[in-house]
Amino acid sequence: MTGPGRARRVRLADTGPTVFAEMSERAARHGAVNLGQGFPDTPGPAPVVESAIAALRAGHHQYPPVPGLPQLRSAVADHQKTWYGIDLDPAREVVVTTGASEALAAALLALTGPGDEVVVLEPYYDAYAACVALAGATLVPVRLDPPSFTLDPAALRRAVTPRTKVLLVNSPHNPTGSVLPPESLRLIAEVARAHDLLVVSDEVYEHLVYEGPPHQPLAALPGMAERTLTIGSAGKTFSFTGWKVGWATGPRDLVEAVTAVKQYLSFASGTPFQHAVADALRLPAAHFTGLRDSLRRRRDLLVAGLNAAGLTAHAPRGTYFVTADIRPLGERDGLAFCRSLPARCGVAAIPNQVFYADPDAGRPFVRFTFCKQEAVLKEAVRRLASLHDSRPAATLRTEETSS
């Protein structure tokens, strides 16, 4: 078989293992502290674990409804109402998915196709580009400006063309940890309304905002509820990434489109976990604020350690990722740096260049995660300290001369 469809599939098949798999393998090989993949090593809330066990013992082993268990869809709708004042019909405006990744894939497959353009904030999680390619659409990146990774209004407006179908937005933002300020959210809403665009808003880190204004969903802005599909996840909020329970919420027509595709991806999944996540979403507010406060402390520990080791790192406002600039160490290539890091000092990280359409734009940046126990982060910081003394001689001479 020949043709553009086959070529697109071959390109995806030829990409090989992701950089996350590669760095995790290197971490295991060298006994390194893995600060690359963003999965917590702390247990989720004990009552929620007990809910899952109870669901298993009660015999909830078969397929749930394709859109998800009614009690979970109701819990998602109640969560949006409680935290953000968003009214949703749980029967028609909520669909449960196999993690946020399926929600994203189903949304892009349902809402875009060949000839369409998807505008995305860059750097972007690598699955975004893969899902856009699977849909046959074209990814149009709008680069966030380092070191604060702010959105340039002119760049966003230039990116929109008559072929633009979807704005794909992620805030709090992976990999940079930035949080779009209110003026940037209003800008995105203005552009979406002016050009009658759909918005897919990835808000899986919604409860991990450490300073400044709290998270504000795009769907809550004027004129946005009818055009925005919001993606959420239990994995980031409750430290159950392996349960793969996510959801998409929004207007009935968009949710129905996602559900129509989703039924041919996973059909349905995670019945006992759906029971448990319904209970998790009804936990007291203290759970959500407690997780945030704990991660803030761990963030500060890691940021201080990275700076002491000779990198330049700024405390992120959200998520559980820190972006560090490796140039103060005399390094220039994040991929080479990350490939050597496990053997060099026993820590693993992710090169940001894999999150860019043009790898050169992200070459000097590296992402570390702090969703690990404090003892693990302290050990990582101890190991990273050796980087300060292993900088190239030319870098040390330059510093000595300037001082």
Short mmCIF file of C-alpha atoms in Angstrom, two decimals:
data_model
loop_
_atom_site.label_atom_id
_atom_site.label_comp_id
_atom_site.label_asym_id
_atom_site.label_seq_id
_atom_site.Cartn_x
_atom_site.Cartn_y
_atom_site.Cartn_z
CA MET A 1 0.00 0.00 0.00
CA THR A 2 1.27 3.44 -0.85
CA GLY A 3 0.07 6.99 -0.36
CA PRO A 4 0.13 9.69 2.27
CA GLY A 5 -1.85 7.69 4.83
CA ARG A 6 0.72 4.89 4.80
CA ALA A 7 3.56 7.40 5.00
CA ARG A 8 2.03 9.00 8.08
CA ARG A 9 1.70 5.64 9.84
CA VAL A 10 5.25 4.64 8.92
CA ARG A 11 6.64 7.88 10.33
CA LEU A 12 4.96 7.20 13.67
CA ALA A 13 6.04 3.56 13.67
CA ASP A 14 9.64 4.52 12.92
CA THR A 15 9.96 6.87 15.89
CA GLY A 16 10.92 3.98 18.16
CA PRO A 17 10.69 4.08 21.97
CA THR A 18 9.94 7.44 23.52
CA VAL A 19 12.61 9.44 25.27
CA PHE A 20 10.80 8.66 28.53
CA ALA A 21 11.38 4.94 28.02
CA GLU A 22 15.00 5.54 27.04
CA MET A 23 15.82 7.66 30.08
CA SER A 24 14.02 5.29 32.44
CA GLU A 25 16.03 2.40 31.01
CA ARG A 26 19.27 4.34 31.51
CA ALA A 27 18.20 5.20 35.06
CA ALA A 28 17.57 1.53 35.85
CA ARG A 29 20.87 0.47 34.26
CA HIS A 30 22.91 2.90 36.37
CA GLY A 31 20.87 2.82 39.57
CA ALA A 32 20.00 6.46 39.06
CA VAL A 33 17.31 8.51 40.81
CA ASN A 34 14.67 8.84 38.09
CA LEU A 35 13.50 12.46 37.95
CA GLY A 36 12.54 12.03 34.30
CA GLN A 37 9.13 10.36 34.13
CA GLY A 38 6.40 12.21 35.97
CA PHE A 39 4.91 9.47 38.09
CA PRO A 40 4.65 9.88 41.88
CA ASP A 41 6.38 7.45 44.23
CA THR A 42 4.04 8.37 47.09
CA PRO A 43 0.84 6.44 47.82
CA GLY A 44 -2.49 7.93 46.90
CA PRO A 45 -5.17 8.59 49.54
CA ALA A 46 -5.77 5.43 51.58
CA PRO A 47 -9.60 5.77 51.58
CA VAL A 48 -9.55 5.80 47.77
CA VAL A 49 -7.43 2.65 47.67
CA GLU A 50 -9.95 1.02 49.99
CA SER A 51 -12.73 2.12 47.64
CA ALA A 52 -11.02 0.31 44.76
CA ILE A 53 -10.57 -2.82 46.88
CA ALA A 54 -14.22 -2.71 47.91
CA ALA A 55 -15.27 -2.39 44.27
CA LEU A 56 -13.19 -5.43 43.35
CA ARG A 57 -14.61 -7.47 46.21
CA ALA A 58 -18.13 -6.41 45.25
CA GLY A 59 -17.60 -8.01 41.84
CA HIS A 60 -17.31 -4.92 39.65
CA HIS A 61 -15.18 -6.69 37.06
CA GLN A 62 -17.10 -6.19 33.81
CA TYR A 63 -17.35 -3.36 31.29
CA PRO A 64 -18.73 -0.10 32.57
CA PRO A 65 -20.96 1.96 30.26
CA VAL A 66 -18.98 3.41 27.36
CA PRO A 67 -19.35 7.02 28.64
CA GLY A 68 -18.32 5.90 32.16
CA LEU A 69 -20.08 4.96 35.38
CA PRO A 70 -22.96 7.36 36.11
CA GLN A 71 -21.64 8.00 39.64
CA LEU A 72 -18.22 9.02 38.29
CA ARG A 73 -19.72 11.31 35.66
CA SER A 74 -21.81 12.91 38.40
CA ALA A 75 -18.72 13.31 40.59
CA VAL A 76 -16.84 15.00 37.73
CA ALA A 77 -19.74 17.38 37.13
CA ASP A 78 -19.99 18.16 40.85
CA HIS A 79 -16.24 18.80 40.99
CA GLN A 80 -16.44 21.34 38.18
CA LYS A 81 -19.38 23.05 39.87
CA THR A 82 -17.75 23.12 43.32
CA TRP A 83 -14.35 24.39 42.22
CA TYR A 84 -15.17 26.55 39.21
CA GLY A 85 -18.91 27.21 39.12
CA ILE A 86 -19.28 25.31 35.82
CA ASP A 87 -22.66 23.59 35.32
CA LEU A 88 -22.55 20.28 33.44
CA ASP A 89 -25.14 17.65 32.63
CA PRO A 90 -23.35 14.48 33.78
CA ALA A 91 -25.39 12.31 31.42
CA ARG A 92 -24.51 14.24 28.25
CA GLU A 93 -21.59 16.58 28.95
CA VAL A 94 -19.09 14.23 30.65
CA VAL A 95 -17.30 11.20 29.22
CA VAL A 96 -14.84 9.01 31.15
CA THR A 97 -11.72 7.93 29.27
CA THR A 98 -8.74 5.64 29.71
CA GLY A 99 -6.59 8.40 31.11
CA ALA A 100 -6.24 11.91 29.80
CA SER A 101 -4.21 10.52 26.90
CA GLU A 102 -7.26 8.77 25.44
CA ALA A 103 -9.37 11.89 25.94
CA LEU A 104 -6.78 13.86 23.97
CA ALA A 105 -6.47 11.27 21.19
CA ALA A 106 -10.23 10.82 20.86
CA ALA A 107 -10.77 14.60 20.80
CA LEU A 108 -8.26 15.24 18.04
CA LEU A 109 -9.42 12.24 15.99
CA ALA A 110 -13.04 13.35 16.39
CA LEU A 111 -12.60 17.07 15.78
CA THR A 112 -9.81 17.34 13.19
CA GLY A 113 -8.71 15.72 9.96
CA PRO A 114 -6.62 16.23 6.83
CA GLY A 115 -6.41 19.90 5.89
CA ASP A 116 -7.10 21.12 9.42
CA GLU A 117 -4.54 22.92 11.56
CA VAL A 118 -4.14 22.58 15.32
CA VAL A 119 -2.45 25.49 17.08
CA VAL A 120 -0.52 24.32 20.15
CA LEU A 121 1.61 26.04 22.77
CA GLU A 122 5.27 25.04 22.43
CA PRO A 123 7.01 23.26 24.09
CA TYR A 124 4.29 20.61 24.17
CA TYR A 125 3.84 17.13 25.54
CA ASP A 126 5.00 14.74 22.81
CA ALA A 127 1.65 12.92 22.59
CA TYR A 128 0.10 16.10 21.17
CA ALA A 129 2.14 15.90 17.99
CA ALA A 130 1.49 12.15 17.66
CA CYS A 131 -2.27 12.54 18.02
CA VAL A 132 -2.41 15.41 15.54
CA ALA A 133 -0.43 13.29 13.07
CA LEU A 134 -2.77 10.32 13.56
CA ALA A 135 -5.71 12.59 12.78
CA GLY A 136 -3.99 13.70 9.57
CA ALA A 137 -4.03 17.32 10.69
CA THR A 138 -1.13 19.78 10.86
CA LEU A 139 0.48 20.97 14.09
CA VAL A 140 1.17 24.71 14.28
CA PRO A 141 3.34 25.58 17.30
CA VAL A 142 3.25 28.92 19.11
CA ARG A 143 6.41 29.17 21.18
CA LEU A 144 6.29 30.27 24.80
CA ASP A 145 9.17 32.62 25.55
CA PRO A 146 11.73 31.46 28.14
CA PRO A 147 12.70 31.79 30.92
CA SER A 148 9.18 32.54 32.20
CA PHE A 149 7.56 30.84 29.18
CA THR A 150 5.04 33.57 28.47
CA LEU A 151 2.61 33.68 25.55
CA ASP A 152 3.24 36.34 22.88
CA PRO A 153 -0.17 37.68 21.76
CA ALA A 154 1.12 38.56 18.29
CA ALA A 155 2.54 35.07 17.80
CA LEU A 156 -0.79 33.47 18.68
CA ARG A 157 -2.70 35.71 16.29
CA ARG A 158 -0.21 35.04 13.46
CA ALA A 159 -0.58 31.29 13.92
CA VAL A 160 -4.31 31.28 13.15
CA THR A 161 -5.25 30.79 9.50
CA PRO A 162 -8.47 29.90 7.67
CA ARG A 163 -7.44 26.24 8.11
CA THR A 164 -7.18 26.44 11.91
CA LYS A 165 -9.75 24.17 13.55
CA VAL A 166 -8.57 23.73 17.13
CA LEU A 167 -6.55 25.59 19.73
CA LEU A 168 -4.86 22.98 21.93
CA VAL A 169 -4.04 24.59 25.26
CA ASN A 170 -2.27 23.18 28.32
CA SER A 171 -2.21 25.11 31.60
CA PRO A 172 -0.72 24.42 34.10
CA HIS A 173 1.84 23.59 31.47
CA ASN A 174 3.92 20.48 30.92
CA PRO A 175 6.93 20.57 30.52
CA THR A 176 7.70 24.10 31.73
CA GLY A 177 5.53 24.31 34.85
CA SER A 178 4.25 27.72 33.80
CA VAL A 179 0.64 28.77 34.38
CA LEU A 180 -1.11 31.01 31.88
CA PRO A 181 -2.03 34.30 33.59
CA PRO A 182 -5.57 35.69 33.30
CA GLU A 183 -4.61 38.03 30.45
CA SER A 184 -3.30 35.11 28.37
CA LEU A 185 -6.46 33.11 29.00
CA ARG A 186 -8.55 36.09 27.91
CA LEU A 187 -6.40 36.41 24.77
CA ILE A 188 -6.95 32.74 23.86
CA ALA A 189 -10.70 33.14 24.43
CA GLU A 190 -10.76 36.28 22.28
CA VAL A 191 -8.95 34.54 19.41
CA ALA A 192 -11.18 31.46 19.67
CA ARG A 193 -14.36 33.53 19.57
CA ALA A 194 -13.15 35.81 16.76
CA HIS A 195 -12.28 32.88 14.49
CA ASP A 196 -15.01 30.48 15.71
CA LEU A 197 -12.44 27.91 16.82
CA LEU A 198 -12.81 24.87 19.03
CA VAL A 199 -10.56 24.66 22.09
CA VAL A 200 -9.18 21.47 23.62
CA SER A 201 -7.94 22.46 27.08
CA ASP A 202 -5.66 20.01 28.88
CA GLU A 203 -6.08 20.88 32.56
CA VAL A 204 -4.82 17.71 34.25
CA TYR A 205 -2.61 19.72 36.65
CA GLU A 206 -5.52 21.94 37.72
CA HIS A 207 -4.95 21.43 41.45
CA LEU A 208 -1.18 21.97 41.29
CA VAL A 209 -0.88 25.77 41.21
CA TYR A 210 1.46 27.06 43.91
CA GLU A 211 1.38 30.87 43.70
CA GLY A 212 -0.67 33.62 42.15
CA PRO A 213 -4.27 33.28 40.97
CA PRO A 214 -5.78 29.79 41.27
CA HIS A 215 -6.45 27.70 38.21
CA GLN A 216 -9.14 29.11 35.94
CA PRO A 217 -10.66 26.80 33.30
CA LEU A 218 -10.97 28.27 29.83
CA ALA A 219 -14.53 26.99 29.70
CA ALA A 220 -15.47 29.43 32.47
CA LEU A 221 -14.62 32.48 30.37
CA PRO A 222 -17.40 34.33 28.48
CA GLY A 223 -18.36 32.64 25.22
CA MET A 224 -16.11 29.62 25.84
CA ALA A 225 -18.38 26.97 27.38
CA GLU A 226 -19.98 26.17 24.01
CA ARG A 227 -16.64 25.70 22.20
CA THR A 228 -14.30 24.19 24.83
CA LEU A 229 -13.58 20.55 25.58
CA THR A 230 -11.79 20.28 28.94
CA ILE A 231 -9.60 17.29 29.77
CA GLY A 232 -9.02 16.14 33.36
CA SER A 233 -7.40 13.20 35.09
CA ALA A 234 -7.32 11.36 38.40
CA GLY A 235 -3.67 10.44 37.92
CA LYS A 236 -2.13 13.82 38.72
CA THR A 237 -4.57 14.87 41.46
CA PHE A 238 -4.60 11.61 43.42
CA SER A 239 -1.22 10.03 42.51
CA PHE A 240 -2.86 7.10 40.72
CA THR A 241 -1.27 7.44 37.29
CA GLY A 242 -1.44 3.68 36.69
CA TRP A 243 -5.22 3.60 37.12
CA LYS A 244 -5.63 5.52 33.84
CA VAL A 245 -8.90 7.27 34.65
CA GLY A 246 -9.47 10.53 32.83
CA TRP A 247 -12.40 12.48 31.45
CA ALA A 248 -13.50 15.09 28.96
CA THR A 249 -16.22 17.64 29.68
CA GLY A 250 -17.92 20.23 27.54
CA PRO A 251 -20.92 20.84 25.29
CA ARG A 252 -23.02 17.85 24.31
CA ASP A 253 -21.97 17.78 20.64
CA LEU A 254 -18.24 17.75 21.44
CA VAL A 255 -18.60 15.12 24.16
CA GLU A 256 -20.68 12.92 21.86
CA ALA A 257 -17.99 13.22 19.18
CA VAL A 258 -15.30 12.15 21.65
CA THR A 259 -17.44 9.26 22.90
CA ALA A 260 -18.04 8.04 19.35
CA VAL A 261 -14.29 7.72 18.77
CA LYS A 262 -13.45 6.51 22.28
CA GLN A 263 -15.69 3.45 21.88
CA TYR A 264 -13.34 2.21 19.13
CA LEU A 265 -10.17 2.92 21.12
CA SER A 266 -10.64 1.39 24.58
CA PHE A 267 -14.44 0.89 24.42
CA ALA A 268 -14.45 1.18 28.23
CA SER A 269 -12.03 0.39 31.04
CA GLY A 270 -11.15 0.42 34.72
CA THR A 271 -14.51 -0.39 36.29
CA PRO A 272 -13.32 -0.76 39.93
CA PHE A 273 -11.07 2.27 39.55
CA GLN A 274 -13.96 4.34 38.24
CA HIS A 275 -15.87 3.49 41.42
CA ALA A 276 -12.90 4.63 43.51
CA VAL A 277 -12.25 7.86 41.58
CA ALA A 278 -15.90 8.84 42.05
CA ASP A 279 -15.21 8.71 45.79
CA ALA A 280 -11.85 10.49 45.38
CA LEU A 281 -13.43 13.49 43.69
CA ARG A 282 -15.64 13.95 46.73
CA LEU A 283 -12.73 14.11 49.20
CA PRO A 284 -12.59 17.23 51.39
CA ALA A 285 -10.80 20.28 50.01
CA ALA A 286 -7.97 19.56 52.49
CA HIS A 287 -6.78 16.71 50.28
CA PHE A 288 -6.32 18.99 47.27
CA THR A 289 -4.65 21.78 49.22
CA GLY A 290 -2.52 19.33 51.20
CA LEU A 291 -1.13 17.75 48.04
CA ARG A 292 -0.37 21.19 46.64
CA ASP A 293 1.45 22.31 49.79
CA SER A 294 3.49 19.12 49.96
CA LEU A 295 4.55 19.45 46.34
CA ARG A 296 5.44 23.11 46.86
CA ARG A 297 7.95 22.08 49.55
CA ARG A 298 9.42 19.42 47.29
CA ARG A 299 9.58 21.89 44.41
CA ASP A 300 11.58 24.35 46.49
CA LEU A 301 13.96 21.59 47.60
CA LEU A 302 14.71 20.52 44.04
CA VAL A 303 14.97 24.04 42.60
CA ALA A 304 17.48 25.00 45.29
CA GLY A 305 19.48 21.85 44.58
CA LEU A 306 19.55 22.42 40.82
CA ASN A 307 20.78 25.98 41.26
CA ALA A 308 23.41 24.88 43.80
CA ALA A 309 24.61 22.29 41.27
CA GLY A 310 25.28 25.06 38.75
CA LEU A 311 22.19 24.92 36.56
CA THR A 312 19.70 27.77 36.30
CA ALA A 313 16.22 26.80 37.47
CA HIS A 314 13.20 28.94 38.29
CA ALA A 315 10.46 27.74 40.61
CA PRO A 316 7.47 26.79 38.43
CA ARG A 317 4.02 28.12 39.33
CA GLY A 318 2.35 24.81 38.55
CA THR A 319 2.61 21.08 37.72
CA TYR A 320 5.38 18.99 39.24
CA PHE A 321 8.09 19.77 36.68
CA VAL A 322 11.07 22.13 36.76
CA THR A 323 12.82 23.33 33.62
CA ALA A 324 16.55 23.96 34.08
CA ASP A 325 19.03 25.69 31.76
CA ILE A 326 22.22 23.61 31.38
CA ARG A 327 24.33 26.33 29.75
CA PRO A 328 25.86 27.59 33.03
CA LEU A 329 27.50 24.16 33.25
CA GLY A 330 29.10 24.68 29.85
CA GLU A 331 26.62 22.24 28.29
CA ARG A 332 24.71 22.96 25.09
CA ASP A 333 22.81 19.80 24.14
CA GLY A 334 20.07 18.62 26.50
CA LEU A 335 19.72 15.20 24.88
CA ALA A 336 23.43 14.44 25.20
CA PHE A 337 23.41 15.83 28.74
CA CYS A 338 20.47 13.62 29.77
CA ARG A 339 21.96 10.55 28.15
CA SER A 340 25.16 11.01 30.15
CA LEU A 341 23.56 12.12 33.42
CA PRO A 342 22.63 8.69 34.89
CA ALA A 343 26.21 7.41 34.57
CA ARG A 344 27.75 10.80 35.38
CA CYS A 345 25.99 11.50 38.66
CA GLY A 346 23.19 8.97 39.12
CA VAL A 347 20.16 11.09 38.20
CA ALA A 348 17.83 10.89 35.19
CA ALA A 349 16.02 13.80 33.49
CA ILE A 350 14.24 14.55 30.21
CA PRO A 351 15.62 16.84 27.46
CA ASN A 352 13.14 19.57 26.56
CA GLN A 353 14.12 19.52 22.90
CA VAL A 354 11.81 16.52 22.38
CA PHE A 355 8.92 18.87 23.17
CA TYR A 356 9.69 21.22 20.26
CA ALA A 357 9.01 21.03 16.54
CA ASP A 358 12.46 22.60 16.09
CA PRO A 359 14.71 20.77 18.59
CA ASP A 360 17.26 23.58 18.54
CA ALA A 361 14.77 25.86 20.31
CA GLY A 362 14.74 23.63 23.38
CA ARG A 363 18.27 22.26 23.20
CA PRO A 364 19.67 23.97 26.33
CA PHE A 365 16.75 23.05 28.60
CA VAL A 366 16.12 19.94 30.69
CA ARG A 367 13.05 18.87 32.66
CA PHE A 368 13.17 17.37 36.16
CA THR A 369 10.17 16.16 38.17
CA PHE A 370 9.66 16.66 41.90
CA CYS A 371 6.69 14.32 42.46
CA LYS A 372 8.95 12.08 44.54
CA GLN A 373 9.41 11.55 48.26
CA GLU A 374 11.52 14.19 49.98
CA ALA A 375 14.19 11.63 50.86
CA VAL A 376 14.49 10.69 47.18
CA LEU A 377 14.78 14.34 46.15
CA LYS A 378 17.42 14.99 48.81
CA GLU A 379 19.46 12.08 47.48
CA ALA A 380 19.08 13.40 43.93
CA VAL A 381 20.22 16.86 45.06
CA ARG A 382 23.23 15.30 46.80
CA ARG A 383 24.19 13.50 43.60
CA LEU A 384 23.58 16.53 41.39
CA ALA A 385 26.03 18.55 43.49
CA SER A 386 28.86 16.73 41.73
CA LEU A 387 27.92 18.52 38.49
CA HIS A 388 29.21 21.82 39.88
CA ASP A 389 32.70 20.39 40.21
CA SER A 390 32.67 18.58 36.86
CA ARG A 391 32.07 21.57 34.61
CA PRO A 392 34.37 21.99 31.61
CA ALA A 393 37.60 23.81 32.44
CA ALA A 394 36.78 26.60 29.98
CA THR A 395 33.58 27.39 31.88
CA LEU A 396 35.43 27.53 35.20
CA ARG A 397 38.12 29.83 33.76
CA THR A 398 35.44 32.17 32.38
CA GLU A 399 33.78 32.40 35.81
CA GLU A 400 37.10 33.03 37.54
CA THR A 401 37.96 35.79 35.07
CA SER A 402 34.56 37.48 35.45
CA SER A 403 34.81 37.40 39.22
#
